[in-house]
mmCIF file of C-alpha atoms and ligand atoms in Angstrom:
data_model
loop_
_atom_site.group_PDB
_atom_site.id
_atom_site.type_symbol
_atom_site.label_atom_id
_atom_site.label_comp_id
_atom_site.label_asym_id
_atom_site.label_seq_id
_atom_site.Cartn_x
_atom_site.Cartn_y
_atom_site.Cartn_z
ATOM 1 C CA UNK A 1 -11.553 -0.616 -18.671
ATOM 2 C CA UNK A 2 -11.010 -2.390 -15.538
ATOM 3 C CA UNK A 3 -7.799 -1.582 -12.904
ATOM 4 C CA UNK A 4 -5.388 -4.478 -13.975
ATOM 5 C CA UNK A 5 -3.966 -4.135 -10.494
ATOM 6 C CA UNK A 6 -7.604 -4.939 -8.697
ATOM 7 C CA UNK A 7 -8.304 -7.899 -11.021
ATOM 8 C CA UNK A 8 -4.182 -9.163 -10.038
ATOM 9 C CA UNK A 9 -5.649 -9.102 -6.463
ATOM 10 C CA UNK A 10 -8.727 -11.165 -7.003
ATOM 11 C CA UNK A 11 -6.745 -13.456 -9.068
ATOM 12 C CA UNK A 12 -5.006 -14.906 -6.038
ATOM 13 C CA UNK A 13 -1.798 -15.460 -6.925
ATOM 14 C CA UNK A 14 0.705 -13.495 -4.782
ATOM 15 C CA UNK A 15 0.899 -9.691 -6.510
ATOM 16 C CA UNK A 16 4.340 -8.291 -5.681
ATOM 17 C CA UNK A 17 5.142 -4.152 -5.252
ATOM 18 C CA UNK A 18 8.048 -1.923 -4.288
ATOM 19 C CA UNK A 19 8.406 1.317 -3.212
ATOM 20 C CA UNK A 20 8.998 4.730 -4.849
ATOM 21 C CA UNK A 21 10.278 7.352 -2.154
ATOM 22 C CA UNK A 22 12.489 9.237 -4.175
ATOM 23 C CA UNK A 23 9.929 11.990 -5.910
ATOM 24 C CA UNK A 24 12.125 11.999 -8.956
ATOM 25 C CA UNK A 25 10.319 10.492 -12.473
ATOM 26 C CA UNK A 26 13.659 8.853 -13.756
ATOM 27 C CA UNK A 27 14.324 6.677 -10.836
ATOM 28 C CA UNK A 28 10.472 6.588 -10.987
ATOM 29 C CA UNK A 29 9.781 5.090 -14.723
ATOM 30 C CA UNK A 30 13.040 2.562 -14.287
ATOM 31 C CA UNK A 31 10.799 0.977 -10.433
ATOM 32 C CA UNK A 32 7.755 1.491 -13.025
ATOM 33 C CA UNK A 33 9.202 -0.424 -15.721
ATOM 34 C CA UNK A 34 11.214 -3.301 -13.153
ATOM 35 C CA UNK A 35 8.284 -5.907 -13.502
ATOM 36 C CA UNK A 36 6.385 -4.916 -10.606
ATOM 37 C CA UNK A 37 2.557 -6.027 -10.334
ATOM 38 C CA UNK A 38 2.309 -2.087 -8.806
ATOM 39 C CA UNK A 39 4.501 1.158 -7.109
ATOM 40 C CA UNK A 40 3.978 1.867 -3.723
ATOM 41 C CA UNK A 41 4.378 5.940 -3.683
ATOM 42 C CA UNK A 42 5.205 6.283 0.095
ATOM 43 C CA UNK A 43 3.820 10.153 0.489
ATOM 44 C CA UNK A 44 4.103 9.364 4.145
ATOM 45 C CA UNK A 45 7.584 8.822 5.161
ATOM 46 C CA UNK A 46 9.275 8.230 1.387
ATOM 47 C CA UNK A 47 10.338 11.605 0.183
ATOM 48 C CA UNK A 48 7.744 12.421 -2.761
ATOM 49 C CA UNK A 49 5.316 15.025 -2.171
ATOM 50 C CA UNK A 50 1.814 16.097 -3.227
ATOM 51 C CA UNK A 51 3.720 18.054 -5.737
ATOM 52 C CA UNK A 52 5.489 15.527 -7.003
ATOM 53 C CA UNK A 53 2.748 12.975 -7.555
ATOM 54 C CA UNK A 54 1.520 14.673 -10.870
ATOM 55 C CA UNK A 55 4.780 13.985 -11.954
ATOM 56 C CA UNK A 56 5.768 10.244 -10.339
ATOM 57 C CA UNK A 57 2.629 8.819 -11.424
ATOM 58 C CA UNK A 58 3.102 9.028 -15.158
ATOM 59 C CA UNK A 59 6.555 8.084 -14.916
ATOM 60 C CA UNK A 60 5.709 5.138 -13.260
ATOM 61 C CA UNK A 61 3.098 4.796 -15.732
ATOM 62 C CA UNK A 62 5.500 5.028 -18.522
ATOM 63 C CA UNK A 63 7.637 2.053 -17.066
ATOM 64 C CA UNK A 64 4.670 -0.174 -17.196
ATOM 65 C CA UNK A 65 3.300 -0.381 -13.551
ATOM 66 C CA UNK A 66 0.149 1.277 -12.506
ATOM 67 C CA UNK A 67 1.152 3.352 -8.669
ATOM 68 C CA UNK A 68 -1.185 3.207 -5.547
ATOM 69 C CA UNK A 69 0.036 5.997 -3.188
ATOM 70 C CA UNK A 70 0.381 6.192 0.086
ATOM 71 C CA UNK A 71 -1.809 9.400 2.079
ATOM 72 C CA UNK A 72 0.511 11.131 5.273
ATOM 73 C CA UNK A 73 -3.029 10.508 7.131
ATOM 74 C CA UNK A 74 -6.628 9.625 6.225
ATOM 75 C CA UNK A 75 -7.387 12.734 4.462
ATOM 76 C CA UNK A 76 -10.281 12.418 2.473
ATOM 77 C CA UNK A 77 -8.827 15.513 0.980
ATOM 78 C CA UNK A 78 -5.595 13.852 -0.161
ATOM 79 C CA UNK A 79 -7.371 10.277 -1.011
ATOM 80 C CA UNK A 80 -9.074 12.341 -4.092
ATOM 81 C CA UNK A 81 -6.158 14.421 -4.963
ATOM 82 C CA UNK A 82 -4.392 11.499 -5.118
ATOM 83 C CA UNK A 83 -6.890 9.641 -7.853
ATOM 84 C CA UNK A 84 -7.597 12.297 -9.781
ATOM 85 C CA UNK A 85 -3.871 12.661 -10.479
ATOM 86 C CA UNK A 86 -4.184 8.821 -11.695
ATOM 87 C CA UNK A 87 -3.430 6.851 -9.263
ATOM 88 C CA UNK A 88 -5.297 2.889 -9.061
ATOM 89 C CA UNK A 89 -5.486 3.972 -5.696
ATOM 90 C CA UNK A 90 -4.135 4.504 -2.131
ATOM 91 C CA UNK A 91 -2.830 2.971 0.988
ATOM 92 C CA UNK A 92 -4.472 4.494 4.047
ATOM 93 C CA UNK A 93 -2.360 4.427 7.226
ATOM 94 C CA UNK A 94 -2.926 3.434 11.030
ATOM 95 C CA UNK A 95 -6.712 2.468 9.738
ATOM 96 C CA UNK A 96 -7.638 1.767 13.948
ATOM 97 C CA UNK A 97 -11.852 2.048 13.991
ATOM 98 C CA UNK A 98 -14.468 0.951 11.681
ATOM 99 C CA UNK A 99 -15.115 5.142 11.229
ATOM 100 C CA UNK A 100 -11.262 5.464 10.268
ATOM 101 C CA UNK A 101 -12.266 2.847 7.165
ATOM 102 C CA UNK A 102 -15.431 3.982 5.809
ATOM 103 C CA UNK A 103 -13.440 7.656 6.144
ATOM 104 C CA UNK A 104 -10.937 5.966 3.415
ATOM 105 C CA UNK A 105 -13.307 4.315 1.464
ATOM 106 C CA UNK A 106 -15.935 6.781 1.040
ATOM 107 C CA UNK A 107 -13.505 9.305 -0.012
ATOM 108 C CA UNK A 108 -12.435 6.864 -2.733
ATOM 109 C CA UNK A 109 -16.348 6.870 -3.862
ATOM 110 C CA UNK A 110 -18.283 9.103 -6.227
ATOM 111 C CA UNK A 111 -21.924 9.725 -4.592
ATOM 112 C CA UNK A 112 -24.301 7.712 -4.156
ATOM 113 C CA UNK A 113 -21.320 5.367 -2.237
ATOM 114 C CA UNK A 114 -19.499 7.838 -1.418
ATOM 115 C CA UNK A 115 -18.420 11.544 -0.986
ATOM 116 C CA UNK A 116 -15.634 11.936 -3.434
ATOM 117 C CA UNK A 117 -15.470 15.761 -5.804
ATOM 118 C CA UNK A 118 -15.791 14.874 -9.573
ATOM 119 C CA UNK A 119 -12.573 16.840 -11.402
ATOM 120 C CA UNK A 120 -10.488 13.707 -12.707
ATOM 121 C CA UNK A 121 -7.894 16.221 -14.314
ATOM 122 C CA UNK A 122 -5.916 12.934 -15.276
ATOM 123 C CA UNK A 123 -7.707 10.200 -12.884
ATOM 124 C CA UNK A 124 -8.305 7.289 -14.300
ATOM 125 C CA UNK A 125 -11.667 6.550 -15.756
ATOM 126 C CA UNK A 126 -13.417 3.869 -15.842
ATOM 127 C CA UNK A 127 -16.247 4.942 -18.099
ATOM 128 C CA UNK A 128 -18.263 6.010 -15.362
ATOM 129 C CA UNK A 129 -18.960 6.889 -11.502
ATOM 130 C CA UNK A 130 -20.037 4.108 -11.067
ATOM 131 C CA UNK A 131 -17.686 2.110 -12.693
ATOM 132 C CA UNK A 132 -14.534 4.390 -11.117
ATOM 133 C CA UNK A 133 -15.797 3.621 -8.079
ATOM 134 C CA UNK A 134 -15.861 -0.398 -7.980
ATOM 135 C CA UNK A 135 -12.006 -0.209 -10.142
ATOM 136 C CA UNK A 136 -10.127 2.520 -7.255
ATOM 137 C CA UNK A 137 -8.652 0.578 -4.976
ATOM 138 C CA UNK A 138 -8.771 1.408 -0.766
ATOM 139 C CA UNK A 139 -6.798 -0.355 0.585
ATOM 140 C CA UNK A 140 -6.553 0.002 4.855
ATOM 141 C CA UNK A 141 -3.188 -0.330 6.825
ATOM 142 C CA UNK A 142 -3.753 -1.775 9.875
ATOM 143 C CA UNK A 143 -0.368 -0.911 12.541
ATOM 144 C CA UNK A 144 -1.949 -0.450 15.862
ATOM 145 C CA UNK A 145 -3.379 -2.309 18.872
ATOM 146 C CA UNK A 146 -7.043 -0.766 18.401
ATOM 147 C CA UNK A 147 -6.500 -1.453 14.691
ATOM 148 C CA UNK A 148 -6.008 -5.463 15.341
ATOM 149 C CA UNK A 149 -9.087 -5.736 17.914
ATOM 150 C CA UNK A 150 -11.202 -4.032 14.747
ATOM 151 C CA UNK A 151 -9.922 -5.696 12.488
ATOM 152 C CA UNK A 152 -13.535 -7.863 11.315
ATOM 153 C CA UNK A 153 -14.767 -5.011 11.300
ATOM 154 C CA UNK A 154 -12.604 -2.796 9.105
ATOM 155 C CA UNK A 155 -12.284 -5.749 6.834
ATOM 156 C CA UNK A 156 -15.363 -6.086 6.594
ATOM 157 C CA UNK A 157 -16.642 -2.064 5.200
ATOM 158 C CA UNK A 158 -17.581 -1.637 1.948
ATOM 159 C CA UNK A 159 -14.904 -0.264 0.230
ATOM 160 C CA UNK A 160 -12.465 -1.333 1.116
ATOM 161 C CA UNK A 161 -10.541 -3.478 -1.176
ATOM 162 C CA UNK A 162 -7.396 -5.288 0.792
ATOM 163 C CA UNK A 163 -5.236 -4.244 3.832
ATOM 164 C CA UNK A 164 -2.382 -3.749 4.344
ATOM 165 C CA UNK A 165 -0.097 -4.351 7.435
ATOM 166 C CA UNK A 166 2.469 -2.535 8.612
ATOM 167 C CA UNK A 167 4.526 -4.495 11.129
ATOM 168 C CA UNK A 168 6.654 -2.484 12.485
ATOM 169 C CA UNK A 169 3.875 0.304 13.887
ATOM 170 C CA UNK A 170 1.856 -2.175 15.320
ATOM 171 C CA UNK A 171 4.941 -3.769 17.102
ATOM 172 C CA UNK A 172 5.508 -0.247 18.812
ATOM 173 C CA UNK A 173 1.467 0.030 19.142
ATOM 174 C CA UNK A 174 1.305 -3.062 21.174
ATOM 175 C CA UNK A 175 4.802 -2.353 23.265
ATOM 176 C CA UNK A 176 7.333 -4.328 21.419
ATOM 177 C CA UNK A 177 10.616 -3.978 19.993
ATOM 178 C CA UNK A 178 11.471 -3.053 15.915
ATOM 179 C CA UNK A 179 12.547 -5.864 15.276
ATOM 180 C CA UNK A 180 11.863 -6.364 11.220
ATOM 181 C CA UNK A 181 12.700 -10.287 11.331
ATOM 182 C CA UNK A 182 9.062 -10.075 12.968
ATOM 183 C CA UNK A 183 10.004 -13.003 14.584
ATOM 184 C CA UNK A 184 7.575 -11.870 18.142
ATOM 185 C CA UNK A 185 5.672 -14.291 18.492
ATOM 186 C CA UNK A 186 3.257 -11.636 19.971
ATOM 187 C CA UNK A 187 3.447 -9.740 16.617
ATOM 188 C CA UNK A 188 3.804 -13.132 14.479
ATOM 189 C CA UNK A 189 -0.143 -14.236 16.380
ATOM 190 C CA UNK A 190 -1.029 -9.879 15.748
ATOM 191 C CA UNK A 191 -0.844 -10.983 12.298
ATOM 192 C CA UNK A 192 -2.330 -13.633 12.045
ATOM 193 C CA UNK A 193 -5.339 -12.675 13.385
ATOM 194 C CA UNK A 194 -5.369 -9.744 11.084
ATOM 195 C CA UNK A 195 -4.809 -12.172 7.928
ATOM 196 C CA UNK A 196 -7.589 -14.192 9.128
ATOM 197 C CA UNK A 197 -9.679 -11.114 9.287
ATOM 198 C CA UNK A 198 -8.974 -10.299 6.105
ATOM 199 C CA UNK A 199 -9.854 -14.346 5.042
ATOM 200 C CA UNK A 200 -13.021 -14.470 6.576
ATOM 201 C CA UNK A 201 -14.257 -11.151 5.103
ATOM 202 C CA UNK A 202 -12.871 -12.033 1.916
ATOM 203 C CA UNK A 203 -10.369 -9.048 1.988
ATOM 204 C CA UNK A 204 -7.083 -9.729 0.234
ATOM 205 C CA UNK A 205 -4.227 -9.601 3.038
ATOM 206 C CA UNK A 206 -0.691 -7.970 2.273
ATOM 207 C CA UNK A 207 2.499 -7.035 4.449
ATOM 208 C CA UNK A 208 5.962 -5.194 3.408
ATOM 209 C CA UNK A 209 9.155 -8.341 3.237
ATOM 210 C CA UNK A 210 11.895 -6.844 4.878
ATOM 211 C CA UNK A 211 13.739 -9.372 3.072
ATOM 212 C CA UNK A 212 12.970 -11.380 -0.133
ATOM 213 C CA UNK A 213 13.416 -14.389 2.055
ATOM 214 C CA UNK A 214 10.036 -13.691 3.445
ATOM 215 C CA UNK A 215 7.996 -13.928 0.406
ATOM 216 C CA UNK A 216 7.386 -18.027 0.103
ATOM 217 C CA UNK A 217 6.861 -17.645 4.187
ATOM 218 C CA UNK A 218 3.922 -14.701 3.159
ATOM 219 C CA UNK A 219 2.677 -16.647 0.809
ATOM 220 C CA UNK A 220 2.125 -19.900 2.434
ATOM 221 C CA UNK A 221 0.268 -18.006 4.912
ATOM 222 C CA UNK A 222 -1.391 -16.363 2.326
ATOM 223 C CA UNK A 223 -0.396 -13.119 2.170
ATOM 224 C CA UNK A 224 -2.173 -12.186 -0.750
ATOM 225 C CA UNK A 225 0.048 -8.725 -2.204
ATOM 226 C CA UNK A 226 3.741 -7.661 -0.707
ATOM 227 C CA UNK A 227 5.911 -5.054 -0.917
ATOM 228 C CA UNK A 228 10.281 -6.083 -1.399
ATOM 229 C CA UNK A 229 11.885 -3.392 -1.230
ATOM 230 C CA UNK A 230 12.208 0.128 -2.375
ATOM 231 C CA UNK A 231 14.067 2.420 -4.468
ATOM 232 C CA UNK A 232 16.538 3.898 -2.474
ATOM 233 C CA UNK A 233 17.711 0.734 -1.234
ATOM 234 C CA UNK A 234 18.422 -0.298 -4.491
ATOM 235 C CA UNK A 235 20.263 2.106 -5.713
ATOM 236 C CA UNK A 236 22.747 1.800 -1.825
ATOM 237 C CA UNK A 237 22.456 -1.668 -2.172
ATOM 238 C CA UNK A 238 23.368 -1.936 -5.964
ATOM 239 C CA UNK A 239 26.481 0.709 -4.814
ATOM 240 C CA UNK A 240 27.485 -0.781 -1.885
ATOM 241 C CA UNK A 241 27.639 -4.336 -3.515
ATOM 242 C CA UNK A 242 30.189 -2.862 -6.540
ATOM 243 C CA UNK A 243 32.686 -1.261 -3.932
ATOM 244 C CA UNK A 244 32.741 -3.817 -1.904
ATOM 245 C CA UNK A 245 33.727 -6.403 -4.477
ATOM 246 C CA UNK A 246 36.426 -3.294 -5.964
ATOM 247 C CA UNK A 247 37.719 -2.968 -3.222
ATOM 248 C CA UNK A 248 38.632 -6.770 -2.093
ATOM 249 C CA UNK A 249 39.771 -6.843 -5.664
HETATM 250 C C1 3PY B 301 5.074 -0.848 9.560
HETATM 251 O O1 3PY B 301 5.639 -1.003 9.134
HETATM 252 O O2 3PY B 301 4.360 0.473 10.044
HETATM 253 C C2 3PY B 301 4.676 -0.062 7.512
HETATM 254 O O3 3PY B 301 4.383 0.900 7.808
HETATM 255 C C3 3PY B 301 5.943 -0.637 7.005
HETATM 256 O O4 3PY B 301 5.274 -0.069 5.096
HETATM 257 MG MG1 MG B 302 4.080 2.074 9.268
#
């Protein structure tokens, strides 16, 4: 078997995901069934902890989508555990150097390519340890000024399968204000530089969409995978939309 998400990422057509930040099987299954190409379980900023992944990943799978787990930190133990619990891949925050990228990529691979320990529990097997090494996804987040400087070194690291830009942390690290429209020219220039580094090394680059109005511009620019929204926002928006209309009657 092959990792369908990896196939989509290499196909060239845009790939869309959404954030799971609520650690409950019912909402996770609903997100998994919504039609996105992947669900990004946010174990960095969201409420999901590693204790809940064993329930969330199968629930999302039951809905029909693969899971990527955003780790709280670039910790090999967490990457291995997320993969052993059935994630299609991991998203590793704050990758700033080649060494950071190698640490993340090798945690996801069995020897001889890496240091992943064997014990899959419900991890996805792609036939052999070598095949599994080829199929799991290690997505490195570039979201610091140092990561921007090292974008080529990160994007060319063996086993780094994609770059996900964190525009908010990147702006903060560059001394810029938080602005979800991402319109500061210095931030735009930085994001373009990362995108171009990815393109130079045939490494797909993704970004979060702060509103789906950003999607067509992002696709045109060359971003290959994007996240839109997430469970908490979807509940809030749906509920607010209804009560707003009701109050207008
Ligand atoms: C950031 O913008 O820093 C992110 O991590 C987005 O997910
Ligand atoms: Mg971030």
